[in-house]
CSV table of C-alpha atoms and ligand atoms in Angstrom, one decimal:
chain,number,residue,atom,x,y,z
A,1,UNK,CA,173.9,-3.5,-55.7
A,2,UNK,CA,174.2,-3.0,-59.3
A,3,UNK,CA,177.6,-0.7,-60.6
A,4,UNK,CA,177.1,2.7,-62.7
A,5,UNK,CA,178.8,0.8,-65.3
A,6,UNK,CA,176.5,-2.1,-66.0
A,7,UNK,CA,173.6,-2.0,-68.2
A,8,UNK,CA,170.0,-3.1,-67.1
A,9,UNK,CA,169.9,-6.5,-68.8
A,10,UNK,CA,170.7,-9.4,-66.3
A,11,UNK,CA,172.7,-12.4,-67.8
A,12,UNK,CA,169.8,-14.5,-66.8
A,13,UNK,CA,167.5,-12.3,-69.2
A,14,UNK,CA,169.7,-13.3,-72.2
A,15,UNK,CA,168.4,-17.6,-72.6
A,16,UNK,CA,172.1,-19.3,-72.6
A,17,UNK,CA,172.7,-22.6,-71.3
A,18,UNK,CA,171.7,-22.8,-67.7
A,19,UNK,CA,175.7,-24.5,-66.6
A,20,UNK,CA,177.1,-20.8,-68.0
A,21,UNK,CA,175.1,-18.7,-65.9
A,22,UNK,CA,175.6,-20.8,-63.2
A,23,UNK,CA,179.3,-20.3,-63.0
A,24,UNK,CA,178.7,-16.6,-63.8
A,25,UNK,CA,176.4,-15.9,-61.2
A,26,UNK,CA,178.7,-17.5,-58.6
A,27,UNK,CA,181.6,-15.8,-59.8
A,28,UNK,CA,179.4,-12.5,-59.0
A,29,UNK,CA,178.2,-11.6,-62.5
A,30,UNK,CA,175.0,-10.4,-62.8
A,31,UNK,CA,174.4,-7.3,-65.3
A,32,UNK,CA,175.9,-7.3,-68.8
A,33,UNK,CA,178.1,-4.4,-70.0
A,34,UNK,CA,177.2,-2.4,-73.3
A,35,UNK,CA,179.2,-4.6,-75.5
A,36,UNK,CA,177.7,-7.6,-73.5
A,37,UNK,CA,174.0,-6.8,-73.8
A,38,UNK,CA,174.2,-6.1,-77.5
A,39,UNK,CA,176.5,-9.1,-78.9
A,40,UNK,CA,175.7,-12.1,-76.8
A,41,UNK,CA,172.2,-12.2,-78.0
A,42,UNK,CA,173.3,-11.9,-81.6
A,43,UNK,CA,175.9,-14.6,-80.6
A,44,UNK,CA,173.6,-17.0,-79.1
A,45,UNK,CA,171.1,-17.1,-82.4
A,46,UNK,CA,174.7,-17.9,-84.2
A,47,UNK,CA,175.0,-14.9,-85.9
A,48,UNK,CA,178.9,-13.3,-86.4
A,49,UNK,CA,180.2,-10.2,-84.5
A,50,UNK,CA,182.5,-7.7,-85.4
A,51,UNK,CA,182.8,-5.8,-82.4
A,52,UNK,CA,184.6,-2.5,-81.5
A,53,UNK,CA,185.4,-2.9,-78.2
A,54,UNK,CA,188.8,-1.8,-76.1
A,55,UNK,CA,190.3,-4.3,-73.1
A,56,UNK,CA,188.5,-3.6,-70.2
A,57,UNK,CA,184.5,-3.5,-71.8
A,58,UNK,CA,183.9,-7.2,-70.8
A,59,UNK,CA,184.5,-8.2,-74.6
A,60,UNK,CA,186.2,-11.4,-73.3
A,61,UNK,CA,183.2,-13.0,-71.7
A,62,UNK,CA,181.2,-11.5,-74.0
A,63,UNK,CA,182.5,-13.8,-76.8
A,64,UNK,CA,183.7,-16.9,-74.2
A,65,UNK,CA,179.8,-17.0,-73.8
A,66,UNK,CA,178.8,-17.4,-77.4
A,67,UNK,CA,181.6,-20.4,-77.5
A,68,UNK,CA,180.5,-22.1,-74.7
A,69,UNK,CA,177.1,-22.1,-75.4
A,70,UNK,CA,177.9,-23.3,-78.9
A,71,UNK,CA,179.7,-25.7,-77.8
A,72,UNK,CA,177.1,-27.2,-75.5
A,73,UNK,CA,174.4,-26.9,-77.9
A,74,UNK,CA,175.9,-28.0,-81.0
A,75,UNK,CA,177.1,-31.7,-81.7
A,76,UNK,CA,181.0,-31.7,-82.7
A,77,UNK,CA,181.9,-32.0,-86.6
A,78,UNK,CA,181.6,-35.5,-87.4
A,79,UNK,CA,184.6,-37.7,-87.5
A,80,UNK,CA,186.0,-35.2,-85.0
A,81,UNK,CA,189.2,-36.4,-83.8
A,82,UNK,CA,190.9,-35.6,-79.8
A,83,UNK,CA,193.5,-33.5,-81.1
A,84,UNK,CA,191.0,-31.3,-83.3
A,85,UNK,CA,189.5,-28.4,-81.1
A,86,UNK,CA,186.0,-27.4,-81.8
A,87,UNK,CA,187.1,-23.7,-81.1
A,88,UNK,CA,190.1,-21.8,-81.3
A,89,UNK,CA,190.6,-18.1,-79.8
A,90,UNK,CA,193.6,-15.8,-81.2
A,91,UNK,CA,195.3,-13.1,-79.2
A,92,UNK,CA,198.0,-10.8,-80.2
A,93,UNK,CA,200.0,-11.0,-77.0
A,94,UNK,CA,201.0,-13.9,-74.4
A,95,UNK,CA,199.3,-11.4,-71.3
A,96,UNK,CA,196.0,-11.4,-73.2
A,97,UNK,CA,196.4,-15.2,-73.9
A,98,UNK,CA,196.4,-15.8,-70.2
A,99,UNK,CA,193.9,-13.8,-69.5
A,100,UNK,CA,191.4,-14.9,-71.8
A,101,UNK,CA,192.7,-18.3,-70.4
A,102,UNK,CA,191.5,-17.6,-66.8
A,103,UNK,CA,188.3,-16.1,-67.4
A,104,UNK,CA,187.7,-19.6,-69.6
A,105,UNK,CA,188.4,-21.4,-66.6
A,106,UNK,CA,186.0,-19.2,-64.5
A,107,UNK,CA,183.2,-19.6,-67.4
A,108,UNK,CA,184.0,-23.5,-67.5
A,109,UNK,CA,183.3,-24.5,-63.8
A,110,UNK,CA,180.3,-26.5,-64.7
A,111,UNK,CA,181.1,-27.4,-68.1
A,112,UNK,CA,184.5,-29.1,-67.7
A,113,UNK,CA,185.6,-28.3,-71.4
A,114,UNK,CA,189.0,-29.1,-72.0
A,115,UNK,CA,191.1,-25.8,-72.5
A,116,UNK,CA,194.1,-25.3,-73.9
A,117,UNK,CA,196.6,-22.1,-73.5
A,118,UNK,CA,199.4,-21.6,-76.1
A,119,UNK,CA,202.0,-19.5,-76.2
A,120,UNK,CA,205.5,-18.6,-77.3
A,121,UNK,CA,208.7,-18.1,-75.1
A,122,UNK,CA,208.0,-20.7,-72.8
A,123,UNK,CA,206.7,-24.9,-72.2
A,124,UNK,CA,207.5,-25.7,-75.6
A,125,UNK,CA,206.9,-29.2,-75.3
A,126,UNK,CA,204.7,-29.8,-72.4
A,127,UNK,CA,202.3,-27.1,-74.5
A,128,UNK,CA,202.6,-29.2,-77.3
A,129,UNK,CA,202.1,-32.6,-75.0
A,130,UNK,CA,198.5,-30.9,-73.5
A,131,UNK,CA,197.8,-30.2,-77.1
A,132,UNK,CA,197.8,-33.5,-78.3
A,133,UNK,CA,196.0,-35.1,-75.9
A,134,UNK,CA,192.8,-33.0,-77.1
A,135,UNK,CA,191.5,-29.9,-76.4
A,136,UNK,CA,187.9,-28.5,-76.9
A,137,UNK,CA,189.3,-24.6,-76.6
A,138,UNK,CA,192.1,-23.9,-78.0
A,139,UNK,CA,193.8,-19.8,-77.2
A,140,UNK,CA,196.7,-18.9,-77.8
A,141,UNK,CA,199.1,-16.2,-80.0
A,142,UNK,CA,199.4,-17.1,-83.6
A,143,UNK,CA,203.0,-17.8,-83.9
A,144,UNK,CA,203.3,-21.2,-81.7
A,145,UNK,CA,199.7,-22.1,-82.6
A,146,UNK,CA,200.9,-22.3,-86.1
A,147,UNK,CA,204.3,-23.7,-85.7
A,148,UNK,CA,202.0,-26.7,-83.3
A,149,UNK,CA,199.9,-26.5,-86.4
A,150,UNK,CA,202.1,-27.2,-89.0
A,151,UNK,CA,204.1,-30.3,-87.4
A,152,UNK,CA,200.7,-32.1,-87.2
A,153,UNK,CA,199.7,-31.5,-83.1
A,154,UNK,CA,196.4,-30.5,-83.4
A,155,UNK,CA,193.9,-30.3,-86.7
A,156,UNK,CA,191.4,-27.7,-87.8
A,157,UNK,CA,188.9,-29.6,-89.4
A,158,UNK,CA,186.6,-29.8,-86.4
A,159,UNK,CA,186.5,-25.9,-85.7
A,160,UNK,CA,182.5,-24.7,-84.8
A,161,UNK,CA,183.9,-21.2,-83.6
A,162,UNK,CA,186.6,-19.1,-84.2
A,163,UNK,CA,187.5,-15.6,-82.2
A,164,UNK,CA,190.0,-13.2,-83.6
A,165,UNK,CA,190.8,-10.7,-80.5
A,166,UNK,CA,192.1,-7.4,-80.7
A,167,UNK,CA,192.4,-7.9,-84.5
A,168,UNK,CA,194.0,-4.2,-85.3
A,169,UNK,CA,196.9,-5.0,-82.9
A,170,UNK,CA,197.5,-8.6,-85.1
A,171,UNK,CA,198.0,-5.8,-87.9
A,172,UNK,CA,200.4,-3.7,-86.4
A,173,UNK,CA,202.3,-6.8,-85.3
A,174,UNK,CA,202.3,-8.1,-88.5
A,175,UNK,CA,200.1,-11.2,-87.2
A,176,UNK,CA,197.5,-11.1,-90.3
A,177,UNK,CA,199.3,-13.4,-92.5
A,178,UNK,CA,199.3,-16.0,-90.4
A,179,UNK,CA,196.2,-15.7,-89.7
A,180,UNK,CA,194.4,-15.6,-92.9
A,181,UNK,CA,196.8,-18.9,-93.3
A,182,UNK,CA,194.8,-20.3,-90.2
A,183,UNK,CA,191.0,-19.1,-91.5
A,184,UNK,CA,191.5,-20.9,-94.7
A,185,UNK,CA,192.6,-24.3,-93.3
A,186,UNK,CA,189.3,-24.5,-91.3
A,187,UNK,CA,185.8,-25.6,-92.2
A,188,UNK,CA,184.0,-22.6,-94.3
A,189,UNK,CA,183.2,-19.2,-92.8
A,190,UNK,CA,179.4,-20.2,-92.9
A,191,UNK,CA,180.2,-23.2,-91.1
A,192,UNK,CA,181.4,-21.5,-88.3
A,193,UNK,CA,180.3,-18.8,-85.3
A,194,UNK,CA,182.8,-15.9,-85.9
A,195,UNK,CA,183.7,-13.2,-83.7
A,196,UNK,CA,186.0,-10.5,-84.4
A,197,UNK,CA,187.0,-8.2,-82.1
A,198,UNK,CA,189.1,-4.4,-82.5
A,199,UNK,CA,189.7,-1.0,-80.7
A,200,UNK,CA,189.1,0.3,-84.1
A,201,UNK,CA,186.7,-1.3,-86.9
A,202,UNK,CA,188.8,-0.1,-89.2
A,203,UNK,CA,188.8,-0.6,-93.5
A,204,UNK,CA,191.3,-3.1,-93.0
A,205,UNK,CA,190.0,-4.8,-90.0
A,206,UNK,CA,186.6,-4.8,-91.5
A,207,UNK,CA,188.7,-6.5,-94.7
A,208,UNK,CA,189.7,-9.4,-93.1
A,209,UNK,CA,186.2,-10.1,-91.5
A,210,UNK,CA,184.5,-9.7,-94.9
A,211,UNK,CA,186.9,-12.5,-96.1
A,212,UNK,CA,186.4,-14.7,-93.8
A,213,UNK,CA,183.4,-14.4,-91.4
A,214,UNK,CA,179.8,-14.6,-92.6
A,215,UNK,CA,178.1,-11.2,-92.7
A,216,UNK,CA,178.9,-9.9,-89.7
A,217,UNK,CA,176.6,-7.9,-87.6
A,218,UNK,CA,179.3,-4.7,-86.3
A,219,UNK,CA,178.6,-4.1,-82.8
A,220,UNK,CA,180.0,-0.9,-81.5
A,221,UNK,CA,179.7,0.8,-77.8
A,222,UNK,CA,180.3,4.6,-77.4
A,223,UNK,CA,184.5,5.6,-77.0
A,224,UNK,CA,184.7,7.0,-73.8
A,225,UNK,CA,184.0,10.9,-74.0
A,226,UNK,CA,186.9,13.0,-73.7
A,227,UNK,CA,186.2,14.7,-70.5
A,228,UNK,CA,182.5,15.4,-69.4
A,229,UNK,CA,180.9,18.9,-69.2
A,230,UNK,CA,179.7,18.4,-65.3
A,231,UNK,CA,182.9,17.9,-63.9
A,232,UNK,CA,184.8,20.1,-62.5
A,233,UNK,CA,188.9,20.2,-63.0
A,234,UNK,CA,191.3,22.1,-61.1
A,235,UNK,CA,194.6,21.9,-61.0
A,236,UNK,CA,197.4,22.2,-57.8
A,237,UNK,CA,201.0,22.5,-57.9
A,238,UNK,CA,202.3,21.2,-54.3
A,239,UNK,CA,205.8,20.8,-53.5
A,240,UNK,CA,206.0,17.0,-52.6
A,241,UNK,CA,206.4,17.8,-49.5
A,242,UNK,CA,202.9,19.4,-49.6
A,243,UNK,CA,201.2,16.6,-51.6
A,244,UNK,CA,199.6,14.6,-48.1
A,245,UNK,CA,198.5,17.6,-46.3
A,246,UNK,CA,197.1,18.9,-49.5
A,247,UNK,CA,195.3,15.8,-50.1
A,248,UNK,CA,194.1,15.5,-46.3
A,249,UNK,CA,193.7,19.4,-46.4
A,250,UNK,CA,191.1,19.1,-49.3
A,251,UNK,CA,189.7,16.0,-48.6
A,252,UNK,CA,188.4,17.2,-45.2
A,253,UNK,CA,187.3,20.4,-46.9
A,254,UNK,CA,185.6,18.5,-49.2
A,255,UNK,CA,183.8,15.6,-47.3
A,256,UNK,CA,183.2,13.8,-50.3
A,257,UNK,CA,181.1,10.9,-49.5
A,258,UNK,CA,182.3,8.5,-52.5
A,259,UNK,CA,185.9,9.3,-53.7
A,260,UNK,CA,189.1,7.9,-55.4
A,261,UNK,CA,192.4,8.8,-55.0
A,262,UNK,CA,194.5,7.3,-58.0
A,263,UNK,CA,198.6,7.4,-58.1
A,264,UNK,CA,201.1,6.3,-60.3
A,265,UNK,CA,202.8,3.3,-58.3
A,266,UNK,CA,201.9,1.0,-55.8
A,267,UNK,CA,204.4,2.3,-53.5
A,268,UNK,CA,202.7,5.9,-53.5
A,269,UNK,CA,199.1,4.0,-53.2
A,270,UNK,CA,200.4,2.4,-50.0
A,271,UNK,CA,201.7,5.4,-48.9
A,272,UNK,CA,198.4,7.8,-49.3
A,273,UNK,CA,196.3,4.6,-48.2
A,274,UNK,CA,198.8,4.9,-44.8
A,275,UNK,CA,197.8,8.1,-43.9
A,276,UNK,CA,194.5,8.6,-45.0
A,277,UNK,CA,193.8,5.5,-42.8
A,278,UNK,CA,194.8,6.9,-39.9
A,279,UNK,CA,193.9,10.4,-40.3
A,280,UNK,CA,190.0,9.8,-40.3
A,281,UNK,CA,189.1,8.0,-43.7
A,282,UNK,CA,187.9,4.4,-44.0
A,283,UNK,CA,190.2,3.6,-47.2
A,284,UNK,CA,190.8,0.6,-49.5
A,285,UNK,CA,193.5,0.3,-51.5
A,286,UNK,CA,193.5,-1.2,-55.4
A,287,UNK,CA,196.8,-2.2,-56.8
A,288,UNK,CA,197.7,-5.0,-59.3
A,289,UNK,CA,199.1,-7.8,-56.5
A,290,UNK,CA,195.3,-7.8,-55.2
A,291,UNK,CA,193.5,-10.6,-56.0
A,292,UNK,CA,190.2,-10.2,-58.4
A,293,UNK,CA,187.8,-11.5,-55.7
A,294,UNK,CA,189.1,-8.8,-53.3
A,295,UNK,CA,189.0,-6.0,-55.9
A,296,UNK,CA,185.2,-7.0,-56.5
A,297,UNK,CA,184.7,-7.0,-52.8
A,298,UNK,CA,186.2,-3.6,-52.8
A,299,UNK,CA,184.7,-2.2,-55.0
A,300,UNK,CA,181.4,-3.4,-53.3
A,301,UNK,CA,182.0,-1.8,-50.1
A,302,UNK,CA,182.8,1.4,-52.0
A,303,UNK,CA,179.5,1.5,-53.9
A,304,UNK,CA,177.9,0.8,-50.5
A,305,UNK,CA,179.4,3.3,-48.3
A,306,UNK,CA,181.5,0.9,-46.1
A,307,UNK,CA,184.3,2.7,-47.2
A,308,UNK,CA,184.7,6.1,-48.5
A,309,UNK,CA,187.8,6.3,-50.5
A,310,UNK,CA,189.7,3.8,-52.5
A,311,UNK,CA,193.3,4.6,-53.4
A,312,UNK,CA,194.0,3.1,-57.0
A,313,UNK,CA,196.6,2.4,-59.6
A,314,UNK,CA,195.4,2.5,-63.1
A,315,UNK,CA,197.0,-0.6,-64.2
A,316,UNK,CA,194.6,-2.3,-61.0
A,317,UNK,CA,191.3,0.3,-61.7
A,318,UNK,CA,191.4,-0.4,-65.8
A,319,UNK,CA,188.7,-2.6,-66.9
A,320,UNK,CA,187.0,-2.6,-63.3
A,321,UNK,CA,183.3,-1.4,-63.1
A,322,UNK,CA,184.2,1.0,-60.8
A,323,UNK,CA,180.8,2.5,-59.1
A,324,UNK,CA,180.2,6.4,-59.5
A,325,UNK,CA,182.0,8.9,-57.2
A,326,UNK,CA,181.8,12.1,-56.3
A,327,UNK,CA,185.4,13.1,-56.3
A,328,UNK,CA,188.4,12.2,-57.8
A,329,UNK,CA,191.9,13.2,-56.9
A,330,UNK,CA,194.7,12.8,-58.9
A,331,UNK,CA,197.6,12.3,-56.6
A,332,UNK,CA,200.0,11.9,-59.4
A,333,UNK,CA,199.3,13.0,-62.7
A,334,UNK,CA,199.3,10.3,-64.8
A,335,UNK,CA,202.0,9.4,-67.2
A,336,UNK,CA,199.0,8.3,-69.8
A,337,UNK,CA,197.0,11.4,-71.2
A,338,UNK,CA,194.1,8.7,-71.7
A,339,UNK,CA,194.5,7.3,-68.5
A,340,UNK,CA,193.6,11.1,-67.2
A,341,UNK,CA,190.5,10.8,-68.9
A,342,UNK,CA,189.8,7.5,-67.8
A,343,UNK,CA,190.2,8.5,-64.0
A,344,UNK,CA,188.1,11.7,-64.0
A,345,UNK,CA,185.4,9.7,-66.0
A,346,UNK,CA,184.6,8.0,-62.8
A,347,UNK,CA,182.9,11.0,-62.0
A,348,UNK,CA,180.3,13.0,-63.1
A,349,UNK,CA,178.0,10.3,-64.5
A,350,UNK,CA,174.5,10.3,-65.6
A,351,UNK,CA,174.4,14.3,-65.8
A,352,UNK,CA,175.8,14.4,-61.6
A,353,UNK,CA,178.0,17.1,-61.0
A,354,UNK,CA,182.0,15.9,-60.4
A,355,UNK,CA,185.1,17.0,-58.7
A,356,UNK,CA,188.7,15.9,-60.6
A,357,UNK,CA,191.4,17.8,-58.4
A,358,UNK,CA,194.8,17.2,-59.7
A,359,UNK,CA,198.3,17.7,-58.6
A,360,UNK,CA,201.3,18.6,-60.5
A,361,UNK,CA,204.4,18.2,-58.4
A,362,UNK,CA,207.9,18.3,-58.9
A,363,UNK,CA,208.0,14.7,-60.2
A,364,UNK,CA,205.2,14.6,-62.8
A,365,UNK,CA,204.0,18.0,-63.7
A,366,UNK,CA,205.4,17.3,-67.1
A,367,UNK,CA,202.4,15.4,-67.5
A,368,UNK,CA,200.3,18.1,-68.0
A,369,UNK,CA,201.0,19.2,-71.4
A,370,UNK,CA,200.4,16.4,-73.5
A,371,UNK,CA,197.0,15.8,-70.7
A,372,UNK,CA,195.8,19.6,-71.9
A,373,UNK,CA,196.4,18.8,-75.5
A,374,UNK,CA,194.4,15.9,-75.4
A,375,UNK,CA,191.6,17.1,-73.7
A,376,UNK,CA,191.6,20.2,-75.5
A,377,UNK,CA,191.3,22.9,-72.9
A,378,UNK,CA,193.5,24.1,-69.9
A,379,UNK,CA,192.7,22.7,-66.2
A,380,UNK,CA,191.5,25.3,-64.0
A,381,UNK,CA,194.8,26.2,-61.7
A,382,UNK,CA,193.9,26.8,-57.9
A,383,UNK,CA,196.4,28.0,-55.0
A,384,UNK,CA,198.0,25.9,-52.8
A,385,UNK,CA,197.1,28.4,-49.5
A,386,UNK,CA,198.0,27.3,-45.8
A,387,UNK,CA,194.3,26.8,-45.1
A,388,UNK,CA,194.3,23.9,-47.3
A,389,UNK,CA,197.2,22.3,-45.9
A,390,UNK,CA,196.6,19.6,-42.8
A,391,UNK,CA,198.9,20.6,-40.2
A,392,UNK,CA,198.4,17.9,-37.3
A,393,UNK,CA,198.9,14.4,-38.9
A,394,UNK,CA,199.3,11.1,-37.6
A,395,UNK,CA,202.0,9.0,-38.9
A,396,UNK,CA,201.0,6.4,-41.7
A,397,UNK,CA,200.0,3.0,-41.4
A,398,UNK,CA,201.7,0.2,-43.0
A,399,UNK,CA,200.6,-2.8,-45.0
A,400,UNK,CA,200.9,-5.9,-43.2
A,401,UNK,CA,202.6,-8.7,-45.3
A,402,UNK,CA,202.6,-12.0,-44.7
A,403,UNK,CA,206.4,-13.2,-44.7
A,404,UNK,CA,207.4,-15.2,-48.4
A,405,UNK,CA,207.4,-18.9,-48.0
A,406,UNK,CA,210.8,-20.1,-49.1
A,407,UNK,CA,211.6,-21.0,-53.0
A,408,UNK,CA,210.7,-24.0,-53.9
A,409,UNK,CA,213.3,-26.5,-55.8
A,410,UNK,CA,213.3,-26.5,-59.2
A,411,UNK,CA,212.1,-30.4,-58.6
A,412,UNK,CA,209.7,-29.6,-56.2
A,413,UNK,CA,207.9,-26.7,-58.8
A,414,UNK,CA,205.2,-28.1,-60.4
A,415,UNK,CA,205.5,-28.5,-64.6
A,416,UNK,CA,203.0,-26.1,-66.4
A,417,UNK,CA,200.5,-28.5,-68.5
A,418,UNK,CA,198.5,-25.6,-69.8
A,419,UNK,CA,194.9,-26.8,-67.4
A,420,UNK,CA,194.7,-26.5,-64.0
B,501,AMP,P1,187.6,-7.6,-70.8
B,501,AMP,O1,187.3,-5.8,-71.6
B,501,AMP,O2,187.2,-8.5,-71.3
B,501,AMP,O3,189.1,-7.5,-70.6
B,501,AMP,O4,187.1,-7.1,-68.8
B,501,AMP,C1,187.5,-6.4,-68.4
B,501,AMP,C2,187.2,-6.5,-66.9
B,501,AMP,O5,185.8,-6.3,-66.7
B,501,AMP,C3,187.3,-8.5,-66.5
B,501,AMP,O6,188.1,-8.2,-65.5
B,501,AMP,C4,185.8,-8.8,-66.2
B,501,AMP,O7,186.1,-9.9,-65.3
B,501,AMP,C5,185.1,-7.7,-65.8
B,501,AMP,N1,183.7,-7.9,-66.5
B,501,AMP,C6,183.5,-8.2,-67.6
B,501,AMP,N2,182.4,-8.5,-67.6
B,501,AMP,C7,181.9,-7.9,-66.6
B,501,AMP,C8,180.5,-7.8,-65.7
B,501,AMP,N3,179.1,-7.8,-66.5
B,501,AMP,N4,180.1,-7.3,-64.4
B,501,AMP,C9,181.2,-7.1,-64.1
B,501,AMP,N5,182.5,-7.3,-64.4
B,501,AMP,C10,182.8,-7.4,-65.9
């Protein structure tokens, strides 16, 4: 079944190399996100792309497919030496670089390119050694990349494709001079496939694009609307002790076919999951420590009505394509006003009616004013009446954890080598 966040375009319709399609298909990626639908066909034709897209839109897979297809279909530049990567991906932070590398490994299942990961703060010698042995795709943060470049650990003369990810953050973090330095040392803009992604295609970002890219096509996807008219938004003021009885009471009253309960912490997510599971609900839990395949499985179970409620933290839900739901319960009001919009945007899709019910409790009622400011209206306040509070509540279930394996001593730990 196809999630609501995806388009009707299948990866198989795009004409990419079979080996890439095979790894996508096996990893469960079948339909494109909007940014993928728009940018991948351009990249496969060899056109540069300047994409306006935030994290969570699927941009990483879009540019990785562009790069890998290029690597598979073009011969390396003549005379390329082993330590000259064919492709380079520049990211503003170590976390982002690691995330890109992870997705690249998934896509690389059958292509077996050598992927290099380079970032500051750790592994200085091991990353350098790995790079010197030669990589096809170099992923990393600018500071460490320039450092190694200046030492001659690798060369830029064989670069066929470049990605600049989160370009606006690169400006904010002061990396632009470094980026221009690197661009000037690669083959000319016309001789490469260039990709730039940024949350906004502002003047300064586009200036960079015009200086170093080959007439890029601009691709934008609609930013998420600030609340949708078909969503009813209600607010309750429970005491901390009333939160569980109120949630159970409202969910029993509403009897939603498919819903999500958002919490601000993993601890609260586990608490809510524990109570819902023993009080008549088929519940799943989506927290940051749950591995990606299990997250995708849970989303499928929600989409196929195998579970009727998912309890999620924002961190865990970010970037996932959650199927449309009828009810969103904000057990905790989010600390970040934009998270409120993301959360309630899971309901009221495609004109369908949706309900968003939020709790402003003693601990997070102060999050309300910035949220109301941001969405430009007040939430409708509802009374916490006795009949809404469930009385006989079964004690919660607890998450079973496997005992941790004993720590390995340092000589037993594997050295990080960049590609695993
Ligand atoms: P990104 O915007 O690149 O950070 O991607 C956000 C998340 O969406 C990542 O966890 C991807 O694995 C996932 N994702 C990307 N493309 C798709 C797709 N076509 N279908 C399902 N999930 C996707």
